[in-house]
Tab-separated table of C-alpha atoms in Angstrom:
chain	number	residue	atom	x	y	z
K	5	MET	CA	-13.857	1.764	11.848
K	6	VAL	CA	-16.887	-0.664	10.797
K	7	LYS	CA	-19.871	0.214	8.961
K	8	ASP	CA	-22.499	-1.544	7.653
K	9	THR	CA	-25.217	-0.256	5.391
K	10	ASN	CA	-29.336	-1.490	4.446
K	11	ASN	CA	-29.234	-0.484	0.954
K	12	GLY	CA	-26.245	-2.617	0.104
K	13	TYR	CA	-23.049	-4.092	1.557
K	14	SER	CA	-20.350	-1.706	2.529
K	15	HIS	CA	-17.692	-1.485	4.763
K	16	ILE	CA	-15.150	0.949	5.642
K	17	SER	CA	-11.771	0.772	7.220
K	18	VAL	CA	-9.590	3.954	8.457
K	19	VAL	CA	-5.875	3.673	9.750
K	20	LYS	CA	-4.335	6.074	10.951
K	21	ARG	CA	-0.814	7.241	12.145
K	22	LEU	CA	1.033	10.586	12.360
K	23	GLY	CA	-0.343	12.905	9.657
K	24	LEU	CA	-0.477	9.293	7.384
K	25	LYS	CA	-3.826	8.083	6.707
K	26	LEU	CA	-5.087	4.926	4.914
K	27	ARG	CA	-9.152	4.730	3.816
K	28	GLN	CA	-10.420	1.551	2.197
K	29	LEU	CA	-14.080	1.204	1.005
K	30	THR	CA	-15.903	-1.246	-0.797
K	31	ASP	CA	-19.424	-2.082	-1.679
K	32	GLY	CA	-18.900	-5.969	-1.607
K	33	ARG	CA	-17.827	-6.420	-4.984
K	34	HIS	CA	-14.922	-4.004	-5.512
K	35	LEU	CA	-12.224	-2.268	-3.531
K	36	VAL	CA	-11.307	1.449	-3.547
K	37	GLN	CA	-7.943	2.052	-1.034
K	38	VAL	CA	-6.685	5.971	-0.880
K	39	ILE	CA	-3.780	6.768	0.534
K	40	TYR	CA	-4.027	10.638	2.343
K	41	THR	CA	-1.168	13.548	3.206
K	42	GLN	CA	-1.325	15.079	6.139
K	43	ASN	CA	-2.326	18.221	4.174
K	44	GLY	CA	-5.535	15.827	3.052
K	45	ASP	CA	-4.188	15.370	-0.223
K	46	ILE	CA	-4.116	12.631	-2.671
K	47	GLN	CA	-0.820	10.564	-2.291
K	48	ASP	CA	-1.777	7.122	-3.884
K	49	CYS	CA	-4.469	5.156	-4.449
K	50	GLU	CA	-5.790	2.094	-6.430
K	51	TYR	CA	-9.401	0.796	-8.002
K	52	VAL	CA	-9.504	-3.534	-7.690
K	53	THR	CA	-12.117	-4.326	-9.795
K	54	GLN	CA	-11.953	-8.274	-8.403
K	55	GLY	CA	-13.998	-9.674	-6.354
K	56	LYS	CA	-11.646	-11.454	-4.389
K	57	SER	CA	-10.016	-8.803	-3.276
K	58	ALA	CA	-12.816	-7.043	-1.845
K	59	ARG	CA	-13.737	-10.720	-0.310
K	60	ASN	CA	-10.129	-11.192	1.089
K	61	PHE	CA	-10.353	-7.704	2.287
K	62	LEU	CA	-14.250	-7.433	4.479
K	63	LYS	CA	-12.918	-11.290	5.440
K	64	THR	CA	-9.332	-9.519	6.886
K	65	LEU	CA	-11.693	-7.038	8.357
K	66	ARG	CA	-14.105	-8.923	10.182
K	67	LYS	CA	-11.381	-10.881	11.935
K	68	GLU	CA	-9.689	-8.236	13.065
K	69	LEU	CA	-13.435	-6.651	14.740
K	70	LYS	CA	-13.527	-9.912	15.861
K	71	LEU	CA	-10.243	-9.671	17.767
K	72	ALA	CA	-11.095	-6.544	18.223
K	73	LEU	CA	-14.141	-7.427	20.506
K	74	ASP	CA	-12.868	-10.296	22.546
K	75	GLU	CA	-9.734	-8.458	24.275
K	76	GLU	CA	-12.395	-5.739	24.727
K	77	ILE	CA	-14.961	-8.363	26.682
K	78	TYR	CA	-11.933	-9.872	27.987
K	79	ARG	CA	-10.872	-7.420	29.603
K	80	ILE	CA	-14.126	-6.009	30.474
K	81	ALA	CA	-15.036	-9.431	32.057
K	82	ASN	CA	-11.784	-9.637	34.645
K	83	LYS	CA	-12.511	-5.149	35.484
K	84	GLN	CA	-8.635	-4.923	33.607
K	85	PRO	CA	-8.816	-1.192	32.377
K	86	LYS	CA	-7.118	0.198	29.074
K	87	ASN	CA	-3.399	-0.293	29.454
K	88	ILE	CA	-1.160	2.102	27.129
K	89	GLY	CA	1.458	-0.680	28.078
K	90	ASP	CA	-0.170	-4.012	26.817
K	91	GLU	CA	1.426	-4.323	23.611
K	92	LYS	CA	-0.561	-7.587	22.288
K	93	PHE	CA	-3.456	-5.129	21.966
K	94	TYR	CA	-1.856	-1.817	21.150
K	95	ARG	CA	0.472	-4.210	18.631
K	96	HIS	CA	-2.560	-4.537	16.161
K	97	PHE	CA	-5.340	-2.060	17.068
K	98	GLY	CA	-3.285	0.926	18.426
K	99	ASN	CA	-3.458	3.033	15.447
K	100	VAL	CA	-7.228	1.888	14.470
K	101	THR	CA	-10.247	2.970	15.663
K	102	PHE	CA	-13.415	1.694	15.124
K	103	ARG	CA	-17.275	2.765	15.525
K	104	ILE	CA	-20.127	0.736	15.257
K	105	LEU	CA	-23.210	2.020	14.662
K	106	LYS	CA	-26.372	0.736	15.002
K	107	ASP	CA	-29.677	0.000	12.362
K	108	GLY	CA	-31.224	3.586	12.234
K	109	ASP	CA	-28.057	5.307	13.424
K	110	ARG	CA	-26.997	8.352	10.989
K	111	LEU	CA	-23.557	8.338	10.048
K	112	PRO	CA	-20.924	10.798	11.627
K	113	PRO	CA	-20.916	14.311	10.291
K	114	ASP	CA	-16.783	14.083	10.162
K	115	ILE	CA	-17.252	10.899	7.587
K	116	SER	CA	-20.590	11.237	6.054
K	117	ASN	CA	-18.687	13.408	3.065
K	118	TRP	CA	-16.580	10.928	2.571
K	119	PHE	CA	-18.287	8.150	3.046
K	120	ASP	CA	-18.627	8.263	-1.141
K	121	TYR	CA	-18.051	5.028	-3.240
K	122	ASP	CA	-18.134	6.632	-6.736
K	123	LYS	CA	-16.931	9.612	-5.526
K	124	LEU	CA	-13.804	7.844	-4.475
K	125	LYS	CA	-13.539	6.197	-7.053
K	126	MET	CA	-13.520	8.838	-9.328
K	127	GLU	CA	-10.717	11.254	-7.111
K	128	CYS	CA	-8.286	7.584	-7.278
K	129	LEU	CA	-9.219	7.515	-11.668
K	130	LYS	CA	-8.156	12.100	-11.050
K	131	ARG	CA	-5.070	10.803	-9.311
K	132	HIS	CA	-3.585	8.314	-12.203
K	133	GLU	CA	-4.767	10.014	-14.525
K	134	GLU	CA	-2.541	13.231	-13.550
K	135	LEU	CA	0.694	10.750	-12.796
K	136	GLN	CA	0.487	9.295	-16.184
K	137	TYR	CA	0.209	12.855	-18.005
K	138	MET	CA	3.091	14.386	-15.535
K	139	MET	CA	5.332	11.299	-16.930
K	140	LYS	CA	4.105	11.465	-20.465
K	141	ASN	CA	4.697	14.821	-21.030
K	142	LYS	CA	7.587	15.393	-18.892
K	143	ASN	CA	9.287	17.744	-21.807
K	144	LYS	CA	6.133	20.571	-20.761
K	145	VAL	CA	5.824	20.517	-17.291
K	146	GLY	CA	8.815	20.561	-16.865
K	147	GLU	CA	11.845	19.178	-15.203
K	148	SER	CA	11.854	21.071	-12.239
K	149	SER	CA	7.948	20.931	-11.275
K	150	LEU	CA	8.444	16.761	-12.412
K	151	ALA	CA	11.633	16.379	-9.811
K	152	ARG	CA	9.313	19.298	-7.086
K	153	SER	CA	6.386	16.791	-7.780
K	154	ARG	CA	8.547	13.134	-7.247
K	155	ARG	CA	10.598	14.949	-3.938
K	156	SER	CA	7.066	15.600	-2.562
K	157	LEU	CA	5.496	12.293	-3.162
K	158	ARG	CA	9.166	10.926	-1.418
K	159	GLU	CA	8.834	13.329	1.533
K	160	ASN	CA	5.220	12.460	1.946
K	161	PHE	CA	5.109	9.131	1.804
K	162	ILE	CA	7.799	8.424	4.378
K	163	VAL	CA	6.964	6.322	7.866
K	164	PRO	CA	7.350	8.833	10.334
K	165	GLY	CA	9.788	7.276	12.718
K	166	THR	CA	11.919	5.673	9.596
K	167	LYS	CA	13.531	7.433	7.000
K	168	TRP	CA	13.229	4.072	4.831
K	169	CYS	CA	9.807	3.353	4.714
K	170	GLY	CA	7.745	4.584	1.558
K	171	ALA	CA	8.851	5.781	-2.178
K	172	GLY	CA	11.956	6.023	-1.712
K	173	HIS	CA	14.520	7.122	1.325
K	174	VAL	CA	15.017	10.088	2.813
K	175	ALA	CA	17.676	9.020	4.469
K	176	ALA	CA	21.201	11.483	3.586
K	177	LYS	CA	24.120	7.751	3.555
K	178	TYR	CA	23.102	3.910	3.431
K	179	GLY	CA	24.488	3.890	7.640
K	180	GLU	CA	21.155	6.378	8.116
K	181	LEU	CA	18.261	5.345	9.908
K	182	GLY	CA	15.210	6.602	11.927
K	183	ALA	CA	13.706	6.112	15.376
K	184	ASP	CA	12.309	3.216	14.247
K	185	VAL	CA	15.245	0.974	13.884
K	186	ALA	CA	14.406	-2.089	13.434
K	187	GLU	CA	11.733	-1.406	10.639
K	188	ASP	CA	14.287	0.857	9.165
K	189	ARG	CA	16.140	-1.722	8.264
K	190	CYS	CA	13.733	-3.865	7.149
K	191	CYS	CA	12.673	-1.645	4.378
K	192	ARG	CA	16.698	-0.134	4.118
K	193	SER	CA	17.027	-4.032	2.427
K	194	HIS	CA	13.853	-4.353	0.484
K	195	ASP	CA	15.283	-0.664	-0.802
K	196	HIS	CA	18.729	-2.484	-1.997
K	197	CYS	CA	16.860	-5.546	-3.696
K	198	ARG	CA	18.509	-6.066	-7.334
K	199	PHE	CA	15.752	-6.979	-8.935
K	200	ASN	CA	12.918	-4.250	-9.489
K	201	ILE	CA	10.841	-2.050	-12.047
K	202	GLY	CA	10.895	1.612	-11.410
K	203	MET	CA	7.933	3.300	-11.806
K	204	PHE	CA	7.033	3.922	-14.762
K	205	LYS	CA	9.873	1.815	-16.093
K	206	ARG	CA	10.505	-0.767	-18.827
K	207	ARG	CA	12.416	-3.700	-17.740
K	208	PHE	CA	12.719	-7.221	-18.073
K	209	GLY	CA	9.928	-6.368	-20.565
K	210	TYR	CA	7.583	-5.638	-18.957
K	211	PHE	CA	6.994	-1.581	-18.427
K	212	ASN	CA	5.328	-0.965	-14.676
K	213	TYR	CA	2.789	1.816	-15.023
K	214	ARG	CA	2.202	2.096	-11.490
K	215	PRO	CA	3.736	4.632	-9.027
K	216	TYR	CA	5.773	3.489	-7.102
K	217	THR	CA	8.565	0.601	-7.646
K	218	ILE	CA	7.924	-3.407	-7.785
K	219	SER	CA	10.035	-5.933	-6.326
K	220	HIS	CA	10.504	-9.572	-7.024
K	221	CYS	CA	8.848	-12.107	-4.596
K	222	ARG	CA	11.574	-12.942	-2.987
K	223	CYS	CA	12.729	-9.619	-2.305
K	224	ASP	CA	9.132	-9.214	-1.249
K	225	ARG	CA	9.175	-12.349	0.726
K	226	ARG	CA	12.249	-11.713	2.487
K	227	PHE	CA	11.266	-7.909	3.465
K	228	ARG	CA	7.645	-9.484	5.138
K	229	ALA	CA	9.481	-12.040	7.259
K	230	CYS	CA	11.757	-9.498	8.539
K	231	LEU	CA	8.212	-7.053	9.506
K	232	LYS	CA	6.624	-10.106	11.247
K	233	LEU	CA	9.803	-10.938	13.231
K	234	ALA	CA	10.047	-6.973	14.009
K	235	ASP	CA	6.251	-7.890	15.415
K	236	THR	CA	5.343	-4.017	16.605
K	237	SER	CA	2.422	-0.915	15.906
K	238	VAL	CA	5.171	-0.255	13.289
K	239	SER	CA	6.090	-2.983	11.797
K	240	ASN	CA	2.803	-4.199	11.141
K	241	MET	CA	1.525	-0.931	9.649
K	242	VAL	CA	4.084	-0.591	7.271
K	243	GLY	CA	3.165	-4.481	6.300
K	244	LYS	CA	-0.309	-3.583	6.418
K	245	LEU	CA	0.654	-0.798	3.882
K	246	PHE	CA	2.535	-2.459	1.480
K	247	PHE	CA	1.375	-5.748	1.033
K	248	ASN	CA	-2.716	-5.540	1.349
K	249	VAL	CA	-3.125	-1.644	0.080
K	250	VAL	CA	0.250	-0.520	-1.932
K	251	GLN	CA	2.041	-3.356	-3.012
K	252	THR	CA	-0.434	-6.622	-4.014
K	253	LYS	CA	1.842	-7.404	-6.662
K	254	CYS	CA	5.579	-8.913	-6.911
K	255	PHE	CA	7.256	-10.585	-9.927
K	256	ILE	CA	9.056	-13.508	-10.855
K	257	LEU	CA	11.629	-13.928	-13.463
K	258	LYS	CA	10.672	-16.824	-16.386
K	259	PRO	CA	13.258	-17.739	-19.646
K	260	VAL	CA	11.768	-17.164	-23.114
K	261	LYS	CA	12.793	-17.373	-26.072
K	262	MET	CA	13.207	-13.963	-28.356
K	263	CYS	CA	14.909	-12.617	-31.247
K	264	THR	CA	17.852	-11.739	-29.748
K	265	GLN	CA	19.185	-9.694	-33.848
K	266	ARG	CA	17.426	-8.922	-36.460
K	267	SER	CA	18.607	-7.691	-40.339
K	268	TRP	CA	17.526	-4.668	-41.815
K	269	TRP	CA	14.427	-5.636	-43.590
K	270	GLY	CA	12.228	-7.038	-39.660
K	271	LYS	CA	13.601	-10.639	-39.981
K	272	CYS	CA	15.300	-12.306	-37.029
K	273	LEU	CA	18.789	-13.194	-37.352
K	274	ARG	CA	18.813	-14.655	-34.324
K	275	ARG	CA	17.060	-16.615	-31.103
K	276	GLY	CA	17.903	-16.707	-27.362
K	277	TYR	CA	16.548	-16.646	-24.210
K	278	THR	CA	16.076	-13.546	-21.773
K	279	LYS	CA	14.867	-13.060	-18.509
K	280	GLN	CA	10.782	-12.202	-18.692
K	281	ALA	CA	8.887	-10.871	-15.038
K	282	PHE	CA	5.505	-12.076	-14.775
K	283	LEU	CA	3.150	-10.445	-12.129
K	284	ARG	CA	2.071	-12.786	-9.445
K	285	ASP	CA	0.044	-11.711	-6.250
K	286	ASN	CA	1.583	-11.422	-2.943
K	287	LEU	CA	0.014	-12.878	0.387
K	288	PRO	CA	-1.222	-9.998	2.434
K	289	TYR	CA	-0.139	-9.211	5.601
């Protein structure tokens, strides 16, 4: 779905797949990305203030729109009917809907109620506050309530047809895979990356405040290559959600000299090298 407005430059892209919905909205400078559950609740979101991210989103969106239009023009020129088996087209656009609105056209009613950048941004920030409150006050909230929330997060954010692609996994054992076997193998391998930092956890000298695990860049690169080799509509959707929306960051490890032993008075008695995590940008999918 693409929308151009006259009072500012705004584009929107929506991806749906069996209840999982992604909305991306930009004002040309900032970018809001929201993933909704089947019930319409915000599962995860990100408010990106870097202008580079908004520009990259617009660039990718225009490229995908041009590719879709070229495919359609070729189809019409050669009088070819749409074929659900045309893997080349549906691999990229089988779960995407485009609506082009001309100057003066009104927004469709099903879109106008959420085509509000400021409202979407505030909903995203509110969701982050809720997650941070639950983690900081887990004793007050109660372990059972927190466990239900984590279980809901895990179950709602598993890509249909898989058991490993999402926040955590729903497989009972390592050998259990979903219907989309190739994609699930990629996700399972990535889930077992030894170098990662869990959500709201500290490791390698870095505190991960995000509501999802971040992994070593080497693991993310292998995951990206695996999805590219699978090259299906599901693997491409997983890749775009993971690398372009959710997991835009990974980390590398560098040796850093620091104090390893201190006296009672806080004086450093011994120094040594330890591995420190440094964030890096993931390659877009």
